[in-house]
PDB file of C-alpha atoms in Angstrom:
ATOM      1  CA  MET W   1      -0.001  -0.003   0.000  1.00 44.00           C
ATOM      2  CA  ALA W   2       1.308   3.413  -0.924  1.00 48.00           C
ATOM      3  CA  SER W   3       2.138   5.892   1.826  1.00 43.00           C
ATOM      4  CA  ASP W   4       1.319   9.606   1.925  1.00 54.00           C
ATOM      5  CA  SER W   5       4.583  10.263   3.730  1.00 58.00           C
ATOM      6  CA  LYS W   6       7.531  11.224   1.545  1.00 78.00           C
ATOM      7  CA  GLU W   7      10.196  10.660   4.200  1.00 94.00           C
ATOM      8  CA  VAL W   8      11.755   7.224   3.720  1.00 96.00           C
ATOM      9  CA  ALA W   9      13.415   5.696   6.760  1.00 95.00           C
ATOM     10  CA  THR W  10      14.547   2.453   5.097  1.00 94.00           C
ATOM     11  CA  ASP W  11      14.649   1.681   1.388  1.00 95.00           C
ATOM     12  CA  LEU W  12      14.935  -2.015   0.608  1.00 94.00           C
ATOM     13  CA  SER W  13      13.744  -1.790  -2.991  1.00 93.00           C
ATOM     14  CA  PRO W  14      12.699  -3.962  -4.733  1.00 92.00           C
ATOM     15  CA  LEU W  15      11.312  -5.536  -1.548  1.00 94.00           C
ATOM     16  CA  LEU W  16       9.812  -2.646   0.398  1.00 96.00           C
ATOM     17  CA  LYS W  17      10.154   0.848   1.814  1.00 96.00           C
ATOM     18  CA  VAL W  18       9.593   1.897   5.414  1.00 97.00           C
ATOM     19  CA  TYR W  19       8.539   5.496   5.954  1.00 96.00           C
ATOM     20  CA  GLU W  20       9.330   7.751   8.879  1.00 95.00           C
ATOM     21  CA  ASP W  21       5.711   7.582  10.055  1.00 94.00           C
ATOM     22  CA  GLY W  22       6.042   3.796  10.407  1.00 92.00           C
ATOM     23  CA  ARG W  23       4.044   2.817   7.339  1.00 95.00           C
ATOM     24  CA  VAL W  24       5.350   0.073   5.080  1.00 96.00           C
ATOM     25  CA  GLU W  25       5.075  -0.036   1.295  1.00 96.00           C
ATOM     26  CA  ARG W  26       5.681  -3.539  -0.091  1.00 96.00           C
ATOM     27  CA  PHE W  27       6.636  -4.050  -3.745  1.00 94.00           C
ATOM     28  CA  PHE W  28       7.440  -7.767  -3.595  1.00 91.00           C
ATOM     29  CA  GLY W  29       4.748 -10.358  -3.035  1.00 90.00           C
ATOM     30  CA  SER W  30       2.085 -12.177  -4.992  1.00 93.00           C
ATOM     31  CA  PRO W  31      -1.656 -11.404  -4.832  1.00 96.00           C
ATOM     32  CA  TYR W  32      -4.006 -12.893  -2.255  1.00 97.00           C
ATOM     33  CA  VAL W  33      -6.226 -15.775  -3.364  1.00 98.00           C
ATOM     34  CA  PRO W  34      -9.096 -17.320  -1.378  1.00 98.00           C
ATOM     35  CA  PRO W  35      -9.125 -20.947  -0.268  1.00 98.00           C
ATOM     36  CA  SER W  36     -10.919 -23.467  -2.430  1.00 96.00           C
ATOM     37  CA  PRO W  37     -13.472 -26.147  -1.469  1.00 94.00           C
ATOM     38  CA  LYS W  38     -11.825 -28.295  -4.158  1.00 96.00           C
ATOM     39  CA  ASP W  39      -8.922 -27.234  -6.340  1.00 97.00           C
ATOM     40  CA  PRO W  40      -9.771 -28.098  -9.963  1.00 96.00           C
ATOM     41  CA  SER W  41      -6.233 -29.316 -10.752  1.00 95.00           C
ATOM     42  CA  THR W  42      -5.436 -31.363  -7.646  1.00 97.00           C
ATOM     43  CA  SER W  43      -8.812 -31.952  -5.909  1.00 97.00           C
ATOM     44  CA  VAL W  44      -7.197 -30.592  -2.730  1.00 98.00           C
ATOM     45  CA  SER W  45      -9.550 -28.726  -0.389  1.00 98.00           C
ATOM     46  CA  SER W  46      -8.449 -25.676   1.577  1.00 98.00           C
ATOM     47  CA  LYS W  47      -9.872 -23.334   4.206  1.00 98.00           C
ATOM     48  CA  ASP W  48      -8.679 -20.497   6.422  1.00 98.00           C
ATOM     49  CA  ILE W  49      -8.804 -20.528  10.215  1.00 98.00           C
ATOM     50  CA  THR W  50      -7.919 -18.077  12.970  1.00 97.00           C
ATOM     51  CA  ILE W  51      -5.697 -19.649  15.624  1.00 96.00           C
ATOM     52  CA  SER W  52      -5.059 -16.621  17.827  1.00 96.00           C
ATOM     53  CA  ALA W  53      -5.298 -12.847  17.787  1.00 96.00           C
ATOM     54  CA  ASP W  54      -1.786 -12.759  16.322  1.00 97.00           C
ATOM     55  CA  PHE W  55      -1.851 -15.343  13.553  1.00 97.00           C
ATOM     56  CA  SER W  56      -3.968 -17.579  11.378  1.00 98.00           C
ATOM     57  CA  ALA W  57      -3.440 -20.409   8.899  1.00 98.00           C
ATOM     58  CA  ARG W  58      -4.626 -22.002   5.689  1.00 98.00           C
ATOM     59  CA  LEU W  59      -5.380 -25.728   5.940  1.00 98.00           C
ATOM     60  CA  TYR W  60      -5.084 -28.145   3.017  1.00 98.00           C
ATOM     61  CA  LEU W  61      -6.716 -31.567   2.842  1.00 98.00           C
ATOM     62  CA  PRO W  62      -6.018 -34.067   0.054  1.00 97.00           C
ATOM     63  CA  ASN W  63      -8.876 -35.751  -1.762  1.00 94.00           C
ATOM     64  CA  VAL W  64     -10.485 -38.032   0.842  1.00 88.00           C
ATOM     65  CA  GLN W  65     -11.782 -41.336  -0.502  1.00 84.00           C
ATOM     66  CA  ASP W  66     -11.982 -43.024   2.909  1.00 87.00           C
ATOM     67  CA  SER W  67     -13.500 -40.988   5.764  1.00 85.00           C
ATOM     68  CA  SER W  68     -11.321 -42.868   8.281  1.00 88.00           C
ATOM     69  CA  LYS W  69      -8.064 -42.157   6.388  1.00 91.00           C
ATOM     70  CA  LYS W  70      -5.291 -40.490   8.411  1.00 96.00           C
ATOM     71  CA  PHE W  71      -2.667 -38.376   6.634  1.00 97.00           C
ATOM     72  CA  PRO W  72       0.803 -37.151   7.644  1.00 98.00           C
ATOM     73  CA  ILE W  73       0.639 -33.588   8.981  1.00 98.00           C
ATOM     74  CA  LEU W  74       2.876 -30.930   7.386  1.00 98.00           C
ATOM     75  CA  VAL W  75       3.220 -27.616   9.210  1.00 98.00           C
ATOM     76  CA  TYR W  76       4.506 -25.206   6.570  1.00 99.00           C
ATOM     77  CA  PHE W  77       6.191 -21.795   6.927  1.00 98.00           C
ATOM     78  CA  HIS W  78       6.238 -19.569   3.835  1.00 98.00           C
ATOM     79  CA  CYS W  79       9.172 -17.647   2.372  1.00 97.00           C
ATOM     80  CA  GLY W  80       9.542 -13.881   1.949  1.00 97.00           C
ATOM     81  CA  GLY W  81      12.489 -12.766   4.085  1.00 96.00           C
ATOM     82  CA  PHE W  82      10.262 -12.471   7.178  1.00 98.00           C
ATOM     83  CA  CYS W  83       8.881  -9.250   5.728  1.00 97.00           C
ATOM     84  CA  THR W  84       6.890 -10.098   2.575  1.00 97.00           C
ATOM     85  CA  GLU W  85       4.603 -12.784   1.154  1.00 97.00           C
ATOM     86  CA  SER W  86       1.790 -14.693   2.840  1.00 98.00           C
ATOM     87  CA  ALA W  87       0.301 -18.117   3.432  1.00 98.00           C
ATOM     88  CA  PHE W  88      -2.666 -16.734   1.478  1.00 98.00           C
ATOM     89  CA  SER W  89      -0.731 -15.626  -1.624  1.00 98.00           C
ATOM     90  CA  ILE W  90      -1.223 -17.237  -5.015  1.00 98.00           C
ATOM     91  CA  LEU W  91       2.405 -18.438  -5.119  1.00 98.00           C
ATOM     92  CA  HIS W  92       2.152 -20.370  -1.881  1.00 98.00           C
ATOM     93  CA  HIS W  93      -1.432 -21.486  -2.447  1.00 98.00           C
ATOM     94  CA  ARG W  94      -0.621 -23.231  -5.743  1.00 98.00           C
ATOM     95  CA  TYR W  95       2.600 -24.651  -4.274  1.00 98.00           C
ATOM     96  CA  LEU W  96       0.805 -26.160  -1.259  1.00 98.00           C
ATOM     97  CA  ASN W  97      -1.985 -27.514  -3.456  1.00 98.00           C
ATOM     98  CA  LEU W  98       0.553 -29.418  -5.526  1.00 98.00           C
ATOM     99  CA  LEU W  99       2.693 -30.559  -2.584  1.00 98.00           C
ATOM    100  CA  VAL W 100      -0.328 -31.774  -0.586  1.00 98.00           C
ATOM    101  CA  SER W 101      -1.613 -33.658  -3.622  1.00 98.00           C
ATOM    102  CA  GLU W 102       1.756 -35.299  -4.320  1.00 98.00           C
ATOM    103  CA  ALA W 103       2.518 -36.094  -0.664  1.00 98.00           C
ATOM    104  CA  ASN W 104      -1.025 -37.092   0.266  1.00 97.00           C
ATOM    105  CA  ALA W 105      -0.556 -35.062   3.453  1.00 98.00           C
ATOM    106  CA  LEU W 106      -2.665 -32.651   5.477  1.00 98.00           C
ATOM    107  CA  ALA W 107      -0.960 -29.249   5.594  1.00 98.00           C
ATOM    108  CA  VAL W 108      -1.230 -26.259   7.912  1.00 98.00           C
ATOM    109  CA  SER W 109       0.355 -23.201   6.277  1.00 98.00           C
ATOM    110  CA  VAL W 110       0.990 -20.619   9.007  1.00 98.00           C
ATOM    111  CA  GLU W 111       0.248 -16.931   8.435  1.00 98.00           C
ATOM    112  CA  TYR W 112       2.798 -15.573  10.901  1.00 98.00           C
ATOM    113  CA  ARG W 113       3.336 -11.896  11.682  1.00 98.00           C
ATOM    114  CA  LEU W 114       5.730  -9.999   9.409  1.00 98.00           C
ATOM    115  CA  ALA W 115       8.519  -7.539  10.085  1.00 98.00           C
ATOM    116  CA  PRO W 116       9.065  -4.631  10.301  1.00 97.00           C
ATOM    117  CA  GLU W 117       5.650  -4.105  11.924  1.00 97.00           C
ATOM    118  CA  CYS W 118       6.337  -7.148  14.120  1.00 97.00           C
ATOM    119  CA  PRO W 119      10.089  -7.794  14.105  1.00 97.00           C
ATOM    120  CA  LEU W 120      11.643 -11.105  15.039  1.00 97.00           C
ATOM    121  CA  PRO W 121      11.271 -13.107  17.191  1.00 97.00           C
ATOM    122  CA  ALA W 122       7.506 -12.613  16.571  1.00 98.00           C
ATOM    123  CA  ALA W 123       7.435 -15.035  13.612  1.00 98.00           C
ATOM    124  CA  TYR W 124       9.303 -17.680  15.602  1.00 98.00           C
ATOM    125  CA  GLU W 125       6.841 -17.360  18.483  1.00 98.00           C
ATOM    126  CA  ASP W 126       3.828 -17.531  16.160  1.00 98.00           C
ATOM    127  CA  CYS W 127       5.070 -20.667  14.442  1.00 98.00           C
ATOM    128  CA  TRP W 128       5.891 -22.402  17.721  1.00 98.00           C
ATOM    129  CA  ALA W 129       2.453 -21.486  19.054  1.00 98.00           C
ATOM    130  CA  ALA W 130       0.860 -22.851  15.868  1.00 98.00           C
ATOM    131  CA  LEU W 131       2.694 -26.137  16.303  1.00 98.00           C
ATOM    132  CA  GLN W 132       1.605 -26.299  19.945  1.00 97.00           C
ATOM    133  CA  TRP W 133      -2.009 -25.643  18.888  1.00 97.00           C
ATOM    134  CA  ILE W 134      -1.817 -28.489  16.363  1.00 97.00           C
ATOM    135  CA  SER W 135      -0.282 -30.809  18.954  1.00 97.00           C
ATOM    136  CA  SER W 136      -3.008 -29.958  21.478  1.00 95.00           C
ATOM    137  CA  HIS W 137      -5.497 -31.882  19.335  1.00 95.00           C
ATOM    138  CA  VAL W 138      -4.230 -35.143  20.866  1.00 94.00           C
ATOM    139  CA  VAL W 139      -4.960 -33.892  24.411  1.00 90.00           C
ATOM    140  CA  VAL W 140      -8.469 -35.047  25.341  1.00 81.00           C
ATOM    141  CA  ASN W 141      -9.171 -32.378  27.964  1.00 75.00           C
ATOM    142  CA  SER W 142      -7.464 -29.516  26.165  1.00 66.00           C
ATOM    143  CA  ASP W 143      -9.279 -26.183  26.180  1.00 68.00           C
ATOM    144  CA  THR W 144      -8.153 -25.547  22.611  1.00 68.00           C
ATOM    145  CA  ASP W 145     -10.894 -25.262  19.987  1.00 79.00           C
ATOM    146  CA  LYS W 146     -10.492 -28.419  17.930  1.00 89.00           C
ATOM    147  CA  GLU W 147     -10.235 -28.363  14.141  1.00 96.00           C
ATOM    148  CA  HIS W 148     -12.276 -31.108  12.469  1.00 94.00           C
ATOM    149  CA  TRP W 149      -9.792 -31.853   9.672  1.00 97.00           C
ATOM    150  CA  LEU W 150      -6.967 -32.396  12.145  1.00 97.00           C
ATOM    151  CA  LEU W 151      -9.079 -34.539  14.447  1.00 95.00           C
ATOM    152  CA  SER W 152     -10.539 -36.692  11.677  1.00 95.00           C
ATOM    153  CA  HIS W 153      -7.618 -36.968   9.257  1.00 96.00           C
ATOM    154  CA  GLY W 154      -4.387 -35.994  11.023  1.00 97.00           C
ATOM    155  CA  ASN W 155      -1.807 -38.666  11.848  1.00 97.00           C
ATOM    156  CA  PHE W 156      -0.004 -37.241  14.888  1.00 98.00           C
ATOM    157  CA  ASP W 157       2.638 -39.938  14.709  1.00 97.00           C
ATOM    158  CA  GLU W 158       3.817 -38.401  11.424  1.00 98.00           C
ATOM    159  CA  VAL W 159       4.225 -34.675  12.015  1.00 98.00           C
ATOM    160  CA  TYR W 160       6.549 -32.798   9.662  1.00 98.00           C
ATOM    161  CA  ILE W 161       7.629 -29.176   9.485  1.00 98.00           C
ATOM    162  CA  GLY W 162       8.798 -27.553   6.267  1.00 98.00           C
ATOM    163  CA  GLY W 163       9.611 -24.204   4.762  1.00 98.00           C
ATOM    164  CA  ASP W 164      11.413 -22.264   2.066  1.00 98.00           C
ATOM    165  CA  SER W 165      14.044 -19.538   2.593  1.00 98.00           C
ATOM    166  CA  SER W 166      12.961 -17.630   5.731  1.00 98.00           C
ATOM    167  CA  GLY W 167      10.464 -20.437   6.268  1.00 98.00           C
ATOM    168  CA  ALA W 168      13.351 -22.913   6.279  1.00 98.00           C
ATOM    169  CA  ASN W 169      15.094 -20.736   8.866  1.00 98.00           C
ATOM    170  CA  ILE W 170      11.944 -21.075  10.973  1.00 98.00           C
ATOM    171  CA  VAL W 171      12.002 -24.862  10.500  1.00 98.00           C
ATOM    172  CA  HIS W 172      15.533 -24.985  11.918  1.00 98.00           C
ATOM    173  CA  ASN W 173      14.637 -22.844  14.907  1.00 98.00           C
ATOM    174  CA  ILE W 174      11.429 -24.748  15.649  1.00 98.00           C
ATOM    175  CA  ALA W 175      13.323 -28.053  15.495  1.00 98.00           C
ATOM    176  CA  MET W 176      15.998 -26.699  17.839  1.00 98.00           C
ATOM    177  CA  ARG W 177      13.329 -25.578  20.309  1.00 98.00           C
ATOM    178  CA  ALA W 178      11.574 -28.943  20.054  1.00 98.00           C
ATOM    179  CA  GLY W 179      14.849 -30.549  21.119  1.00 98.00           C
ATOM    180  CA  VAL W 180      14.609 -28.921  24.562  1.00 97.00           C
ATOM    181  CA  GLU W 181      10.882 -28.190  24.988  1.00 98.00           C
ATOM    182  CA  SER W 182       7.985 -30.640  24.809  1.00 97.00           C
ATOM    183  CA  LEU W 183       4.999 -30.228  22.546  1.00 98.00           C
ATOM    184  CA  ASP W 184       1.480 -30.704  23.900  1.00 95.00           C
ATOM    185  CA  GLY W 185       0.471 -34.333  24.171  1.00 95.00           C
ATOM    186  CA  ASP W 186       4.148 -35.289  23.852  1.00 96.00           C
ATOM    187  CA  VAL W 187       3.791 -35.044  20.055  1.00 98.00           C
ATOM    188  CA  LYS W 188       7.118 -35.493  18.251  1.00 98.00           C
ATOM    189  CA  ILE W 189       8.375 -33.916  15.040  1.00 98.00           C
ATOM    190  CA  LEU W 190       9.264 -36.815  12.780  1.00 98.00           C
ATOM    191  CA  GLY W 191      11.052 -34.791  10.127  1.00 98.00           C
ATOM    192  CA  GLY W 192      11.529 -31.465   8.435  1.00 98.00           C
ATOM    193  CA  PHE W 193      12.563 -30.012   5.095  1.00 98.00           C
ATOM    194  CA  LEU W 194      14.672 -26.893   4.716  1.00 98.00           C
ATOM    195  CA  SER W 195      14.493 -25.523   1.184  1.00 98.00           C
ATOM    196  CA  HIS W 196      17.073 -22.829   0.361  1.00 98.00           C
ATOM    197  CA  PRO W 197      17.444 -21.854   4.059  1.00 98.00           C
ATOM    198  CA  PHE W 198      17.895 -18.158   4.820  1.00 96.00           C
ATOM    199  CA  PHE W 199      20.750 -17.847   7.335  1.00 93.00           C
ATOM    200  CA  TRP W 200      23.196 -15.021   7.866  1.00 87.00           C
ATOM    201  CA  ASP W 201      26.568 -15.841   6.323  1.00 78.00           C
ATOM    202  CA  PRO W 202      29.440 -14.011   8.053  1.00 77.00           C
ATOM    203  CA  GLU W 203      31.747 -15.169   5.257  1.00 73.00           C
ATOM    204  CA  ILE W 204      29.860 -13.120   2.664  1.00 66.00           C
ATOM    205  CA  LYS W 205      32.381 -11.539   0.337  1.00 56.00           C
ATOM    206  CA  ALA W 206      31.786  -7.811   0.010  1.00 55.00           C
ATOM    207  CA  GLU W 207      33.908  -4.764   0.612  1.00 58.00           C
ATOM    208  CA  ASN W 208      31.022  -3.038   2.373  1.00 69.00           C
ATOM    209  CA  VAL W 209      29.033  -5.888   3.919  1.00 70.00           C
ATOM    210  CA  GLU W 210      26.621  -3.460   5.588  1.00 76.00           C
ATOM    211  CA  GLU W 211      25.468  -2.337   2.150  1.00 78.00           C
ATOM    212  CA  THR W 212      24.511  -5.834   0.971  1.00 85.00           C
ATOM    213  CA  MET W 213      20.815  -6.683   0.702  1.00 88.00           C
ATOM    214  CA  LEU W 214      21.270  -9.755   2.886  1.00 88.00           C
ATOM    215  CA  TYR W 215      22.688  -7.682   5.743  1.00 88.00           C
ATOM    216  CA  ARG W 216      20.112  -4.918   5.400  1.00 92.00           C
ATOM    217  CA  VAL W 217      17.176  -7.359   5.400  1.00 94.00           C
ATOM    218  CA  TRP W 218      18.422  -9.013   8.570  1.00 93.00           C
ATOM    219  CA  LYS W 219      18.881  -5.633  10.270  1.00 93.00           C
ATOM    220  CA  LEU W 220      15.316  -4.703   9.313  1.00 95.00           C
ATOM    221  CA  VAL W 221      13.580  -7.901  10.398  1.00 97.00           C
ATOM    222  CA  TYR W 222      15.582  -8.410  13.609  1.00 96.00           C
ATOM    223  CA  PRO W 223      16.994  -4.994  14.562  1.00 94.00           C
ATOM    224  CA  ALA W 224      18.251  -5.890  18.037  1.00 91.00           C
ATOM    225  CA  PRO W 225      19.020  -9.616  18.281  1.00 93.00           C
ATOM    226  CA  PRO W 226      20.931 -10.706  21.404  1.00 92.00           C
ATOM    227  CA  GLY W 227      24.467 -11.299  20.199  1.00 89.00           C
ATOM    228  CA  GLY W 228      23.931  -9.326  17.002  1.00 88.00           C
ATOM    229  CA  LEU W 229      24.135 -11.163  13.694  1.00 86.00           C
ATOM    230  CA  ASP W 230      25.819 -14.082  15.471  1.00 90.00           C
ATOM    231  CA  ASN W 231      22.554 -14.778  17.253  1.00 94.00           C
ATOM    232  CA  PRO W 232      22.038 -18.529  16.675  1.00 95.00           C
ATOM    233  CA  MET W 233      18.551 -17.972  15.240  1.00 95.00           C
ATOM    234  CA  ILE W 234      20.185 -15.951  12.480  1.00 93.00           C
ATOM    235  CA  ASN W 235      23.519 -17.766  12.290  1.00 94.00           C
ATOM    236  CA  PRO W 236      23.155 -21.338  13.605  1.00 96.00           C
ATOM    237  CA  LEU W 237      26.859 -21.950  12.914  1.00 94.00           C
ATOM    238  CA  ALA W 238      28.091 -19.140  15.169  1.00 93.00           C
ATOM    239  CA  ASP W 239      30.785 -20.090  17.694  1.00 91.00           C
ATOM    240  CA  ASP W 240      28.418 -19.732  20.651  1.00 92.00           C
ATOM    241  CA  ALA W 241      25.390 -21.352  18.971  1.00 95.00           C
ATOM    242  CA  PRO W 242      23.932 -24.489  20.577  1.00 97.00           C
ATOM    243  CA  SER W 243      25.083 -27.769  19.059  1.00 98.00           C
ATOM    244  CA  LEU W 244      22.999 -28.920  16.113  1.00 98.00           C
ATOM    245  CA  SER W 245      22.822 -32.302  17.854  1.00 98.00           C
ATOM    246  CA  GLN W 246      19.915 -30.711  19.758  1.00 97.00           C
ATOM    247  CA  LEU W 247      17.627 -30.783  16.690  1.00 98.00           C
ATOM    248  CA  GLY W 248      14.321 -32.275  17.801  1.00 98.00           C
ATOM    249  CA  CYS W 249      13.530 -34.476  14.820  1.00 98.00           C
ATOM    250  CA  SER W 250      14.920 -37.661  13.302  1.00 97.00           C
ATOM    251  CA  ARG W 251      14.939 -36.828   9.564  1.00 98.00           C
ATOM    252  CA  LEU W 252      15.908 -33.768   7.514  1.00 98.00           C
ATOM    253  CA  PHE W 253      15.746 -33.001   3.812  1.00 98.00           C
ATOM    254  CA  VAL W 254      17.807 -29.953   2.827  1.00 98.00           C
ATOM    255  CA  CYS W 255      17.894 -28.501  -0.665  1.00 98.00           C
ATOM    256  CA  THR W 256      19.614 -25.597  -2.368  1.00 98.00           C
ATOM    257  CA  SER W 257      20.368 -24.526  -5.942  1.00 98.00           C
ATOM    258  CA  GLU W 258      23.536 -23.982  -7.926  1.00 98.00           C
ATOM    259  CA  LYS W 259      22.988 -20.209  -8.306  1.00 97.00           C
ATOM    260  CA  ASP W 260      21.723 -19.572  -4.745  1.00 96.00           C
ATOM    261  CA  GLU W 261      24.098 -17.125  -3.036  1.00 91.00           C
ATOM    262  CA  LEU W 262      23.569 -19.049   0.225  1.00 93.00           C
ATOM    263  CA  ARG W 263      24.434 -22.424  -1.336  1.00 94.00           C
ATOM    264  CA  GLU W 264      27.815 -22.771   0.386  1.00 93.00           C
ATOM    265  CA  ARG W 265      26.331 -21.852   3.766  1.00 94.00           C
ATOM    266  CA  THR W 266      23.648 -24.494   3.306  1.00 96.00           C
ATOM    267  CA  GLY W 267      26.263 -27.122   2.539  1.00 96.00           C
ATOM    268  CA  LEU W 268      28.281 -26.120   5.606  1.00 95.00           C
ATOM    269  CA  TYR W 269      25.123 -26.372   7.728  1.00 97.00           C
ATOM    270  CA  VAL W 270      24.638 -29.986   6.635  1.00 98.00           C
ATOM    271  CA  GLN W 271      28.325 -30.803   7.177  1.00 97.00           C
ATOM    272  CA  THR W 272      28.201 -29.343  10.684  1.00 96.00           C
ATOM    273  CA  LEU W 273      25.009 -31.236  11.443  1.00 98.00           C
ATOM    274  CA  THR W 274      26.471 -34.597  10.384  1.00 97.00           C
ATOM    275  CA  LYS W 275      29.520 -34.026  12.623  1.00 97.00           C
ATOM    276  CA  SER W 276      27.502 -32.787  15.619  1.00 98.00           C
ATOM    277  CA  GLY W 277      26.466 -36.142  17.018  1.00 97.00           C
ATOM    278  CA  TRP W 278      22.843 -35.734  15.914  1.00 98.00           C
ATOM    279  CA  LYS W 279      21.312 -39.196  15.633  1.00 96.00           C
ATOM    280  CA  GLY W 280      19.022 -38.468  12.694  1.00 97.00           C
ATOM    281  CA  GLN W 281      19.297 -38.860   8.936  1.00 97.00           C
ATOM    282  CA  VAL W 282      19.886 -35.911   6.605  1.00 98.00           C
ATOM    283  CA  GLU W 283      19.851 -35.632   2.819  1.00 98.00           C
ATOM    284  CA  LEU W 284      21.258 -32.672   0.873  1.00 98.00           C
ATOM    285  CA  VAL W 285      20.131 -32.001  -2.692  1.00 98.00           C
ATOM    286  CA  GLU W 286      21.451 -29.288  -5.027  1.00 98.00           C
ATOM    287  CA  ILE W 287      19.437 -28.342  -8.116  1.00 98.00           C
ATOM    288  CA  GLU W 288      21.645 -27.635 -11.112  1.00 98.00           C
ATOM    289  CA  GLY W 289      21.286 -24.332 -12.942  1.00 98.00           C
ATOM    290  CA  GLU W 290      18.614 -22.824 -10.663  1.00 98.00           C
ATOM    291  CA  ASP W 291      18.454 -19.946  -8.197  1.00 98.00           C
ATOM    292  CA  HIS W 292      17.032 -19.259  -4.741  1.00 97.00           C
ATOM    293  CA  CYS W 293      13.518 -20.753  -4.288  1.00 98.00           C
ATOM    294  CA  PHE W 294      13.099 -21.122  -8.045  1.00 98.00           C
ATOM    295  CA  HIS W 295      10.319 -23.695  -7.585  1.00 98.00           C
ATOM    296  CA  ILE W 296       8.050 -21.206  -5.797  1.00 97.00           C
ATOM    297  CA  PHE W 297       8.178 -18.782  -8.716  1.00 97.00           C
ATOM    298  CA  HIS W 298       8.326 -21.309 -11.572  1.00 98.00           C
ATOM    299  CA  LEU W 299       6.205 -24.176 -10.299  1.00 98.00           C
ATOM    300  CA  GLU W 300       5.306 -25.214 -13.841  1.00 97.00           C
ATOM    301  CA  SER W 301       8.940 -26.047 -14.715  1.00 98.00           C
ATOM    302  CA  GLU W 302      10.083 -29.658 -14.828  1.00 98.00           C
ATOM    303  CA  LYS W 303      12.783 -29.077 -12.214  1.00 98.00           C
ATOM    304  CA  ALA W 304      10.239 -27.526  -9.845  1.00 98.00           C
ATOM    305  CA  LYS W 305       7.847 -30.416 -10.298  1.00 98.00           C
ATOM    306  CA  SER W 306      10.706 -32.846  -9.716  1.00 98.00           C
ATOM    307  CA  LEU W 307      11.647 -31.083  -6.465  1.00 98.00           C
ATOM    308  CA  VAL W 308       8.052 -31.201  -5.248  1.00 98.00           C
ATOM    309  CA  LYS W 309       8.003 -34.941  -5.931  1.00 98.00           C
ATOM    310  CA  ARG W 310      11.180 -35.357  -3.889  1.00 98.00           C
ATOM    311  CA  LEU W 311       9.652 -33.439  -1.000  1.00 98.00           C
ATOM    312  CA  ALA W 312       6.546 -35.601  -1.237  1.00 98.00           C
ATOM    313  CA  PHE W 313       8.689 -38.756  -1.254  1.00 98.00           C
ATOM    314  CA  PHE W 314      10.464 -37.519   1.878  1.00 98.00           C
ATOM    315  CA  ILE W 315       7.128 -37.047   3.675  1.00 97.00           C
ATOM    316  CA  ASN W 316       5.739 -40.387   2.524  1.00 92.00           C
ATOM    317  CA  ASN W 317       8.725 -42.589   3.326  1.00 86.00           C
ATOM    318  CA  ASN W 318       9.438 -42.476   7.048  1.00 75.00           C
TER     319      ASN W 318
END
């Protein structure tokens, strides 16, 4: 939305501008689309729900042939640098429709609060609270309002978390928290996928690192992190970060692309994880010739469809 103020406090074009009066003008992001009772291409049903005063979600249910059928549960966190995009955007809606159809999974796509209006750690707290709300469905005497799709069709023995870019960063942080904090009903995260994870890379090669877009986005979305940019939520490989052996899941699928500027950092993350003493299984995939989160923007391409099938295979083969 355009602002009447002409005084720009922060210019992160082509992403957004923040004006001195606090208003935010976003340039990047795809249009909102409503949920669908039945997607014509995939037969996936979707609906929107409000979980709390702070956040909501879009639920996706694959085509149900058997009313007693239970599906793996995928809790999904969208991309957008913590400051743009939405669980309700056309890009993420079509992506989740296809992924849910391929994986035959029930998905909860979380509409977490965005920076700079709600800087980090707001998104982390929203996504953890969403996961706790989902988990509460196994607690018989819980005061939580129960969602029919989760009660009737959710398999709480197969809970996955997944995300792209900033959403993949959230996946990492949620899994780390799940390693030291219990979920309601003692629900466990079976696995997670991190697609093109958005972490700060202190090895970024630039004469003026503070002028890079990566640095400026992090300073906008998390202006005062404890420990600065070596905060482990931003840089999980920092010297003082908790050991990755703490990750509270048993399987990880990590993917990046050849032209992604964070490719090397993603590879180092996987290397560090495998040496940490973590007892789980991790797979790293690199897509040749593609860039950061290419599959979100070019879902019709063969490489994007292939990646979605690999994600679906990961969810279906525990």
